[in-house]
mmCIF file with all atom_site columns, C-alpha atoms in Angstrom:
data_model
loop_
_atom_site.group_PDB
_atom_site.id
_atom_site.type_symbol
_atom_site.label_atom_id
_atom_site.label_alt_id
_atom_site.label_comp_id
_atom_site.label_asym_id
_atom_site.label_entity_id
_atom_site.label_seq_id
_atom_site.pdbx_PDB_ins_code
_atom_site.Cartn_x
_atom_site.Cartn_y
_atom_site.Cartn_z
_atom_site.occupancy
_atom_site.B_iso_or_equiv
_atom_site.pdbx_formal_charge
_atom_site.auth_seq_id
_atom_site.auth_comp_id
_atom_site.auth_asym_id
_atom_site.auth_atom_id
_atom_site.pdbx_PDB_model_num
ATOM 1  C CA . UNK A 1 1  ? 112.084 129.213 90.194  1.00 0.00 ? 139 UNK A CA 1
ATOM 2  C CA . UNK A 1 2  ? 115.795 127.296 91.227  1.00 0.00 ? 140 UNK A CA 1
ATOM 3  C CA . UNK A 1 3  ? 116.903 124.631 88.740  1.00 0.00 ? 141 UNK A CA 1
ATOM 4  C CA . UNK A 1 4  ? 119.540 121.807 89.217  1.00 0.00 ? 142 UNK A CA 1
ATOM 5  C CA . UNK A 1 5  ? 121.428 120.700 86.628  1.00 0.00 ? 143 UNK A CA 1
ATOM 6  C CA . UNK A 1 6  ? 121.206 116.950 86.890  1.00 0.00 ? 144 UNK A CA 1
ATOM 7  C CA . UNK A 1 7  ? 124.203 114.454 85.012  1.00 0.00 ? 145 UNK A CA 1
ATOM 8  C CA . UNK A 1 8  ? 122.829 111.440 83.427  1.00 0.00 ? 146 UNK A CA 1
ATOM 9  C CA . UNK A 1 9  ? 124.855 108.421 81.813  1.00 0.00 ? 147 UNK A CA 1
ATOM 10 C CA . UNK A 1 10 ? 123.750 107.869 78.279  1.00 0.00 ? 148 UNK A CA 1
ATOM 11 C CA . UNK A 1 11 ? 122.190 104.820 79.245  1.00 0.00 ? 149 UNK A CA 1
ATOM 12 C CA . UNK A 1 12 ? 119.985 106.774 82.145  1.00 0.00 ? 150 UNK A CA 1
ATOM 13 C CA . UNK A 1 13 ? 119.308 109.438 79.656  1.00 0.00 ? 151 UNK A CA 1
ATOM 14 C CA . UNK A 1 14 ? 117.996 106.790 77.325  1.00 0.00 ? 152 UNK A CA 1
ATOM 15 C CA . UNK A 1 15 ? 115.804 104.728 79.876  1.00 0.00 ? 153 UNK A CA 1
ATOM 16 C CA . UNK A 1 16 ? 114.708 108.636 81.030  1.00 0.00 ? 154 UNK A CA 1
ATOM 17 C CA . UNK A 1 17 ? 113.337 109.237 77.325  1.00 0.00 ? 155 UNK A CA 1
ATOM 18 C CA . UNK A 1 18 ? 111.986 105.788 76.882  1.00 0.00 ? 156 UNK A CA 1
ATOM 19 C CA . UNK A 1 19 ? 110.071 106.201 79.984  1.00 0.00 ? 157 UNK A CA 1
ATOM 20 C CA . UNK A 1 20 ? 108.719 109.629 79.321  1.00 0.00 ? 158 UNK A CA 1
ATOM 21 C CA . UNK A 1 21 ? 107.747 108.638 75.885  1.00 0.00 ? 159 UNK A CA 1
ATOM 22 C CA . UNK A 1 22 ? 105.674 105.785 77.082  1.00 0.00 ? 160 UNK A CA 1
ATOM 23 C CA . UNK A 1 23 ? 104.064 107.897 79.989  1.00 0.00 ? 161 UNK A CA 1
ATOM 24 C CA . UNK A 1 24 ? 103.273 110.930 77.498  1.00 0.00 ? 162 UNK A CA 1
ATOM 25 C CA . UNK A 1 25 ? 105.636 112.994 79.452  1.00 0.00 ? 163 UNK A CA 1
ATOM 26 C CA . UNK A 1 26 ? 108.698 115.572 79.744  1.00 0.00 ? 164 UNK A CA 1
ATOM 27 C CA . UNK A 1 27 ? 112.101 113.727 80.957  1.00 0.00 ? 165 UNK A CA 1
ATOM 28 C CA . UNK A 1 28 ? 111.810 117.536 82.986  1.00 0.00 ? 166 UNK A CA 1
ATOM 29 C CA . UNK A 1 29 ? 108.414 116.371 84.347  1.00 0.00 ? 167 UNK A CA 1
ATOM 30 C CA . UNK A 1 30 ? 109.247 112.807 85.030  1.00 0.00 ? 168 UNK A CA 1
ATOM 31 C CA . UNK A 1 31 ? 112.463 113.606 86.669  1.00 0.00 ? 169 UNK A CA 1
ATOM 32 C CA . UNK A 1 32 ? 110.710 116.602 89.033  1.00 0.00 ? 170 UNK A CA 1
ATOM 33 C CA . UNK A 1 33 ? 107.541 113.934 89.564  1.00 0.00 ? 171 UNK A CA 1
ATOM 34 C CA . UNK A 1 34 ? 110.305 111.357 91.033  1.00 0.00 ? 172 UNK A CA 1
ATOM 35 C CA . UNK A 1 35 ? 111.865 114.039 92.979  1.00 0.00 ? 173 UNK A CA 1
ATOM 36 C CA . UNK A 1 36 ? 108.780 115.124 94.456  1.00 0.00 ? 174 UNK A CA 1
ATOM 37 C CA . UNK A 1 37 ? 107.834 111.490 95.223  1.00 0.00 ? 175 UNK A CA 1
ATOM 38 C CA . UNK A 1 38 ? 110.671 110.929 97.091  1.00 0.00 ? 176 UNK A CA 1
ATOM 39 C CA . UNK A 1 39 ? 110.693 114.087 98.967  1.00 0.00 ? 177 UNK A CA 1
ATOM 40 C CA . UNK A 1 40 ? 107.289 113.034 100.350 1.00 0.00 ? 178 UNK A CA 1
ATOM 41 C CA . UNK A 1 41 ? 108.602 109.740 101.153 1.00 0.00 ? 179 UNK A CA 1
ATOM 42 C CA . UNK A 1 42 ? 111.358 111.232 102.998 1.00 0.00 ? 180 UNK A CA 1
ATOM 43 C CA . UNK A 1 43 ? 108.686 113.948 105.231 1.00 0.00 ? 181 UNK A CA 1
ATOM 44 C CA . UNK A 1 44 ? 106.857 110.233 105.613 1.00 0.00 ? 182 UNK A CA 1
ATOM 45 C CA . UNK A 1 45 ? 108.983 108.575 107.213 1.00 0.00 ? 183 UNK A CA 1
ATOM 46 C CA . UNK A 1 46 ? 110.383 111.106 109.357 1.00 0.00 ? 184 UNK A CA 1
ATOM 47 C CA . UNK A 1 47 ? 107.102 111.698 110.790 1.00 0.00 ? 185 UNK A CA 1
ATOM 48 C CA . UNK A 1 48 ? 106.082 108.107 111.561 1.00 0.00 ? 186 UNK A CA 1
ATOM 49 C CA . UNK A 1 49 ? 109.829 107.610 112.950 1.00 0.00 ? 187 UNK A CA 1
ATOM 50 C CA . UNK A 1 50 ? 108.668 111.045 115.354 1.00 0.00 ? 188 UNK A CA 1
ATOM 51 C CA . UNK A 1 51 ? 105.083 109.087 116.472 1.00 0.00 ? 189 UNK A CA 1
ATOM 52 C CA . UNK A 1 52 ? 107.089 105.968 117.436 1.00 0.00 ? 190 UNK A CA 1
ATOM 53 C CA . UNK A 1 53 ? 109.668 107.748 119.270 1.00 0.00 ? 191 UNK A CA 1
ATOM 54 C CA . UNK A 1 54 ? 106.616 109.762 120.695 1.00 0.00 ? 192 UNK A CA 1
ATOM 55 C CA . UNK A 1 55 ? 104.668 106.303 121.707 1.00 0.00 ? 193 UNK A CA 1
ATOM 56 C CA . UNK A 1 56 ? 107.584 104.651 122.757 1.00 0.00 ? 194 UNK A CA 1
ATOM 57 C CA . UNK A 1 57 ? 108.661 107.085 125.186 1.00 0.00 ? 195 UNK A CA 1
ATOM 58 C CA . UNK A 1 58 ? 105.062 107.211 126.481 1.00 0.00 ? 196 UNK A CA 1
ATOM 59 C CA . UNK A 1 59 ? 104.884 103.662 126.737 1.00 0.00 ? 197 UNK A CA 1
ATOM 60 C CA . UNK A 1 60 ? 108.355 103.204 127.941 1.00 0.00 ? 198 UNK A CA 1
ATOM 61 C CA . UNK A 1 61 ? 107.725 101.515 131.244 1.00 0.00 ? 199 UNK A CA 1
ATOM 62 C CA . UNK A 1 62 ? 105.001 98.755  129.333 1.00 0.00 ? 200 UNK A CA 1
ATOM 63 C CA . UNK A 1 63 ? 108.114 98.051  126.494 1.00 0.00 ? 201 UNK A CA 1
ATOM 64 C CA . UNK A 1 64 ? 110.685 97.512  129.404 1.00 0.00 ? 202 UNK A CA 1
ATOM 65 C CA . UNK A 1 65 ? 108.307 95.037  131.579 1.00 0.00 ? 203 UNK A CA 1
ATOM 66 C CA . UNK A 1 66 ? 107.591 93.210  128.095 1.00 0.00 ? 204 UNK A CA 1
ATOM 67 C CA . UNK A 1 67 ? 111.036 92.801  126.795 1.00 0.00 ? 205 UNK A CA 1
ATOM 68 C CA . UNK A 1 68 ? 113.184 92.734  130.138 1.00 0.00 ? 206 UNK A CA 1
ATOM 69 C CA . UNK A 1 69 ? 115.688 91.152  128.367 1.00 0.00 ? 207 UNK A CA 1
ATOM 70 C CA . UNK A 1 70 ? 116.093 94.435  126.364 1.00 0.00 ? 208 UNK A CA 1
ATOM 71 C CA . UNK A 1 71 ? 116.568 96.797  128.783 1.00 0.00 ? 209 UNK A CA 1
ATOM 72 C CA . UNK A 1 72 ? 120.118 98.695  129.220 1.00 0.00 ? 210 UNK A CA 1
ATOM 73 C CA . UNK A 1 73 ? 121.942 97.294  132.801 1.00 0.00 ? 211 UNK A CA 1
ATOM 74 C CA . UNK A 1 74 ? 121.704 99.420  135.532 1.00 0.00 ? 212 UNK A CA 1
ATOM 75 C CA . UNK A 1 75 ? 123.964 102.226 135.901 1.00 0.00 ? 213 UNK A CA 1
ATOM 76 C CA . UNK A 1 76 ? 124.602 102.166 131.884 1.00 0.00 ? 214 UNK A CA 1
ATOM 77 C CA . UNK A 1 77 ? 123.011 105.489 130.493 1.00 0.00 ? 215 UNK A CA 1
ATOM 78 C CA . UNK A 1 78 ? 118.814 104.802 130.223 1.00 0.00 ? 216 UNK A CA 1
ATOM 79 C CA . UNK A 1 79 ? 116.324 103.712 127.488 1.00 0.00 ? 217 UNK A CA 1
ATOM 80 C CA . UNK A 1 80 ? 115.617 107.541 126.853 1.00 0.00 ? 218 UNK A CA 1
ATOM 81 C CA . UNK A 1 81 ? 119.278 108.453 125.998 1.00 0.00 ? 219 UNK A CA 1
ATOM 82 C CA . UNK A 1 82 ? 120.390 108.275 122.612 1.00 0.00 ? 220 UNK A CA 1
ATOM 83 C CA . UNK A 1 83 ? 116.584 107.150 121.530 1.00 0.00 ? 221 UNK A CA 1
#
């Protein structure tokens, strides 16, 4: 399996042992956990920022008679450029 080495400041590597300690863990396992975590936070929000580019573009004639004070002036490049 790839590694990373990772650098710490004494005072992260400290909090990282503290932490583990408390949670019955490996500073390895806590420190791939909160990787991981992130990583799926990250996929997250990419695909909920895809749906609402997906419903907005579907609903892009609803948004611009809602919000006409929004929309781009004419003959300035459109609501789908860019978006």
């Amino acid at each position: 399996m790839p590694a990373l080495n990772v650098e710490f400041s004494e005072r992260e590597l400290e909090d990282l042992r503290q932490i583990a300690k408390e949670r019955g863990t490996s500073m390895k396992a806590l420190v791939r956990e909160a990787a991981a975590a992130d990583i799926a936070r990250h996929r997250a929000l990419q695909e909920g920022a895809a749906a609402f580019r997906t419903f907005f573009a579907a609903h892009a004639d609803e948004f611009a008679a809602a919000f006409p004070d929004d929309e781009t002036p004419t003959g300035a490049r459109g609501r789908s450029a860019g978006r």
